[in-house]
Amino acid sequence: MPEGPEIRLAADKLRRALAGHAAITVHFAADKFPQLQRMGRALSGRTITQVEPRGKAMLTHFEGGLTIYSHNQLYGQWVVYRGAAPSTHLQTRLAIATSTHSAILYSASEIAVLKSDAVAGHPYIARLGLELLDPRVTPKQVLAQVEAARFARRNLAGLLLDQGFLAGIGNYLRSDILFVAKLHPHMRPLDLTASQRQALALAALRLTRQSYRLRGITNDPGRAAQLKAAGWTYARYRHWVFERAGEPCHLCGSAIRRIDSGGRGLFLCEHCQRTSRPE
């Protein structure tokens, strides 16, 4: 599933292609979204005013106070083409065409058309926590979220995937944030010292923003560049621990371990990430 950085990168691409242009046609897949066919006709001809991400969702705003809400879920992806979209085996769920570009959302399963002033009340949007990729969000605000009483007894493995806690974190960010903060996923905010809570807040903010800036790289940028130069593939050099089970930790050399958490793989170095509180 695309995480916050990937959704924001997609929003950047959509914004450059669509914002300020009239949508000649807006088409929703009739077999998946029969209830939206009328809205496709209503949106066609309107100018797209803005495209913005919210957590792992995308909001495409049109003049006249209408917004398309979409969530990629597991397999969805946005692709922008100059001119008409080519034929593909992928399943088109939403297509927006302007005079110069086509923006296609493939394989997504959650799409709705909302009045723009009702977006904040959408069930997904309404429960989002702090947006780590919002430039207005500060480390102090993230730390306050980590220290909030309502999250104190949640284990970190589950908490970091809760979009009501910190919006935009997914599976690869979860593993690497916990590694950088040197925290075991079974710990809870309640178990952490003040310095550990601060380390978690700073790692969450820094790695999420770094992943957006460096297009998915959460590893130390200098180390990633060295590994790339040594011939490592992007999939191998981009992360600290995620999907590196059995490989040596970049810091201590211990084997990275994979555990199951919330139905998904979580990766950690048990030497660097201990369960006990520091002395």
PDB file of C-alpha atoms in Angstrom, residues 82-197:
ATOM      1  CA  ARG A  82       0.693  13.524 -21.646  1.00  0.00           C
ATOM      2  CA  GLY A  83      -2.225  13.261 -24.046  1.00  0.00           C
ATOM      3  CA  ALA A  84      -4.522  10.243 -24.101  1.00  0.00           C
ATOM      4  CA  ALA A  85      -3.893   7.252 -21.857  1.00  0.00           C
ATOM      5  CA  PRO A  86      -2.616   4.110 -23.611  1.00  0.00           C
ATOM      6  CA  SER A  87      -4.305   0.724 -23.425  1.00  0.00           C
ATOM      7  CA  THR A  88      -3.177  -1.318 -20.452  1.00  0.00           C
ATOM      8  CA  HIS A  89      -4.047  -4.478 -18.535  1.00  0.00           C
ATOM      9  CA  LEU A  90      -4.613  -2.364 -15.426  1.00  0.00           C
ATOM     10  CA  GLN A  91      -8.191  -1.698 -14.350  1.00  0.00           C
ATOM     11  CA  THR A  92      -9.200   1.953 -14.701  1.00  0.00           C
ATOM     12  CA  ARG A  93     -11.284   3.198 -11.778  1.00  0.00           C
ATOM     13  CA  LEU A  94     -11.187   6.954 -12.442  1.00  0.00           C
ATOM     14  CA  ALA A  95     -10.020   8.914 -15.486  1.00  0.00           C
ATOM     15  CA  ILE A  96      -9.657  12.697 -15.693  1.00  0.00           C
ATOM     16  CA  ALA A  97      -8.739  14.182 -19.068  1.00  0.00           C
ATOM     17  CA  THR A  98      -7.749  17.766 -19.824  1.00  0.00           C
ATOM     18  CA  SER A  99      -6.659  19.264 -23.144  1.00  0.00           C
ATOM     19  CA  THR A 100      -3.055  18.228 -22.424  1.00  0.00           C
ATOM     20  CA  HIS A 101      -2.999  15.343 -19.931  1.00  0.00           C
ATOM     21  CA  SER A 102      -4.822  12.257 -18.724  1.00  0.00           C
ATOM     22  CA  ALA A 103      -4.728  11.254 -15.054  1.00  0.00           C
ATOM     23  CA  ILE A 104      -5.781   7.673 -14.416  1.00  0.00           C
ATOM     24  CA  LEU A 105      -6.410   5.989 -11.088  1.00  0.00           C
ATOM     25  CA  TYR A 106      -5.952   2.265 -11.527  1.00  0.00           C
ATOM     26  CA  SER A 107      -7.212  -0.563  -9.301  1.00  0.00           C
ATOM     27  CA  ALA A 108      -8.404   1.588  -6.367  1.00  0.00           C
ATOM     28  CA  SER A 109     -11.528   0.480  -4.523  1.00  0.00           C
ATOM     29  CA  GLU A 110     -12.550   3.571  -2.541  1.00  0.00           C
ATOM     30  CA  ILE A 111     -13.738   6.659  -4.430  1.00  0.00           C
ATOM     31  CA  ALA A 112     -16.419   9.201  -3.562  1.00  0.00           C
ATOM     32  CA  VAL A 113     -17.587  12.624  -4.712  1.00  0.00           C
ATOM     33  CA  LEU A 114     -18.180  15.032  -1.852  1.00  0.00           C
ATOM     34  CA  LYS A 115     -19.208  18.610  -1.390  1.00  0.00           C
ATOM     35  CA  SER A 116     -15.953  20.387  -0.627  1.00  0.00           C
ATOM     36  CA  ASP A 117     -17.252  21.810   2.638  1.00  0.00           C
ATOM     37  CA  ALA A 118     -18.113  18.255   3.772  1.00  0.00           C
ATOM     38  CA  VAL A 119     -14.636  16.772   3.199  1.00  0.00           C
ATOM     39  CA  ALA A 120     -13.554  17.326   6.802  1.00  0.00           C
ATOM     40  CA  GLY A 121     -16.446  15.133   7.951  1.00  0.00           C
ATOM     41  CA  HIS A 122     -15.547  12.147   5.790  1.00  0.00           C
ATOM     42  CA  PRO A 123     -14.953   9.184   8.159  1.00  0.00           C
ATOM     43  CA  TYR A 124     -11.342   8.680   7.059  1.00  0.00           C
ATOM     44  CA  ILE A 125     -10.417  12.375   6.980  1.00  0.00           C
ATOM     45  CA  ALA A 126     -12.151  13.128  10.274  1.00  0.00           C
ATOM     46  CA  ARG A 127     -10.073  10.641  12.250  1.00  0.00           C
ATOM     47  CA  LEU A 128      -6.660  11.504  10.842  1.00  0.00           C
ATOM     48  CA  GLY A 129      -3.986  12.408  13.352  1.00  0.00           C
ATOM     49  CA  LEU A 130      -1.101  14.792  12.755  1.00  0.00           C
ATOM     50  CA  GLU A 131      -0.050  15.046   9.105  1.00  0.00           C
ATOM     51  CA  LEU A 132       3.696  14.461   9.260  1.00  0.00           C
ATOM     52  CA  LEU A 133       4.177  15.882   5.757  1.00  0.00           C
ATOM     53  CA  ASP A 134       2.356  19.108   6.580  1.00  0.00           C
ATOM     54  CA  PRO A 135       5.215  21.638   6.792  1.00  0.00           C
ATOM     55  CA  ARG A 136       3.396  23.428   9.605  1.00  0.00           C
ATOM     56  CA  VAL A 137       3.683  20.402  11.905  1.00  0.00           C
ATOM     57  CA  THR A 138       6.537  20.747  14.405  1.00  0.00           C
ATOM     58  CA  PRO A 139       8.554  18.212  16.448  1.00  0.00           C
ATOM     59  CA  LYS A 140       6.887  19.587  19.574  1.00  0.00           C
ATOM     60  CA  GLN A 141       3.450  18.720  18.183  1.00  0.00           C
ATOM     61  CA  VAL A 142       4.552  15.201  17.272  1.00  0.00           C
ATOM     62  CA  LEU A 143       5.986  14.704  20.753  1.00  0.00           C
ATOM     63  CA  ALA A 144       2.691  15.853  22.279  1.00  0.00           C
ATOM     64  CA  GLN A 145       0.914  13.194  20.217  1.00  0.00           C
ATOM     65  CA  VAL A 146       3.352  10.523  21.392  1.00  0.00           C
ATOM     66  CA  GLU A 147       2.743  11.602  24.999  1.00  0.00           C
ATOM     67  CA  ALA A 148      -1.071  11.784  24.681  1.00  0.00           C
ATOM     68  CA  ALA A 149      -2.770   9.635  27.340  1.00  0.00           C
ATOM     69  CA  ARG A 150      -5.097   7.941  24.846  1.00  0.00           C
ATOM     70  CA  PHE A 151      -2.151   6.278  23.103  1.00  0.00           C
ATOM     71  CA  ALA A 152      -0.091   5.414  26.191  1.00  0.00           C
ATOM     72  CA  ARG A 153      -1.004   1.711  26.448  1.00  0.00           C
ATOM     73  CA  ARG A 154      -0.860   0.840  22.740  1.00  0.00           C
ATOM     74  CA  ASN A 155       2.120  -1.184  21.543  1.00  0.00           C
ATOM     75  CA  LEU A 156       4.225   0.741  19.074  1.00  0.00           C
ATOM     76  CA  ALA A 157       3.868  -1.850  16.322  1.00  0.00           C
ATOM     77  CA  GLY A 158       0.122  -1.279  16.090  1.00  0.00           C
ATOM     78  CA  LEU A 159       0.118   2.376  17.058  1.00  0.00           C
ATOM     79  CA  LEU A 160       2.374   3.483  14.217  1.00  0.00           C
ATOM     80  CA  LEU A 161      -0.075   2.085  11.660  1.00  0.00           C
ATOM     81  CA  ASP A 162      -3.010   3.939  13.232  1.00  0.00           C
ATOM     82  CA  GLN A 163      -3.740   6.909  10.962  1.00  0.00           C
ATOM     83  CA  GLY A 164      -5.462   8.571  13.903  1.00  0.00           C
ATOM     84  CA  PHE A 165      -2.071   8.743  15.608  1.00  0.00           C
ATOM     85  CA  LEU A 166       0.337   9.998  12.935  1.00  0.00           C
ATOM     86  CA  ALA A 167      -1.075  10.208   9.415  1.00  0.00           C
ATOM     87  CA  GLY A 168       0.909   8.825   6.502  1.00  0.00           C
ATOM     88  CA  ILE A 169       2.955   6.107   8.211  1.00  0.00           C
ATOM     89  CA  GLY A 170       2.706   2.637   6.699  1.00  0.00           C
ATOM     90  CA  ASN A 171       4.607  -0.604   6.931  1.00  0.00           C
ATOM     91  CA  TYR A 172       8.052   0.377   5.665  1.00  0.00           C
ATOM     92  CA  LEU A 173       8.083   3.613   7.647  1.00  0.00           C
ATOM     93  CA  ARG A 174       6.946   1.784  10.785  1.00  0.00           C
ATOM     94  CA  SER A 175       9.907  -0.611  10.722  1.00  0.00           C
ATOM     95  CA  ASP A 176      12.529   2.013   9.963  1.00  0.00           C
ATOM     96  CA  ILE A 177      11.171   4.614  12.407  1.00  0.00           C
ATOM     97  CA  LEU A 178      11.365   2.094  15.255  1.00  0.00           C
ATOM     98  CA  PHE A 179      14.896   1.130  14.217  1.00  0.00           C
ATOM     99  CA  VAL A 180      16.152   4.726  14.073  1.00  0.00           C
ATOM    100  CA  ALA A 181      14.504   5.459  17.444  1.00  0.00           C
ATOM    101  CA  LYS A 182      16.092   2.227  18.821  1.00  0.00           C
ATOM    102  CA  LEU A 183      12.750   0.981  20.112  1.00  0.00           C
ATOM    103  CA  HIS A 184      11.368  -2.551  20.141  1.00  0.00           C
ATOM    104  CA  PRO A 185       7.896  -2.779  18.527  1.00  0.00           C
ATOM    105  CA  HIS A 186       6.409  -4.443  21.626  1.00  0.00           C
ATOM    106  CA  MET A 187       7.060  -1.376  23.768  1.00  0.00           C
ATOM    107  CA  ARG A 188       4.338   1.169  24.538  1.00  0.00           C
ATOM    108  CA  PRO A 189       4.564   4.946  24.960  1.00  0.00           C
ATOM    109  CA  LEU A 190       3.891   4.255  28.643  1.00  0.00           C
ATOM    110  CA  ASP A 191       7.119   2.222  28.822  1.00  0.00           C
ATOM    111  CA  LEU A 192       9.345   4.875  27.304  1.00  0.00           C
ATOM    112  CA  THR A 193      11.602   7.387  28.980  1.00  0.00           C
ATOM    113  CA  ALA A 194      11.347  11.051  28.045  1.00  0.00           C
ATOM    114  CA  SER A 195      14.381  10.713  25.771  1.00  0.00           C
ATOM    115  CA  GLN A 196      12.899   7.644  24.066  1.00  0.00           C
ATOM    116  CA  ARG A 197       9.601   9.425  23.426  1.00  0.00           C
TER     117      ARG A 197
END
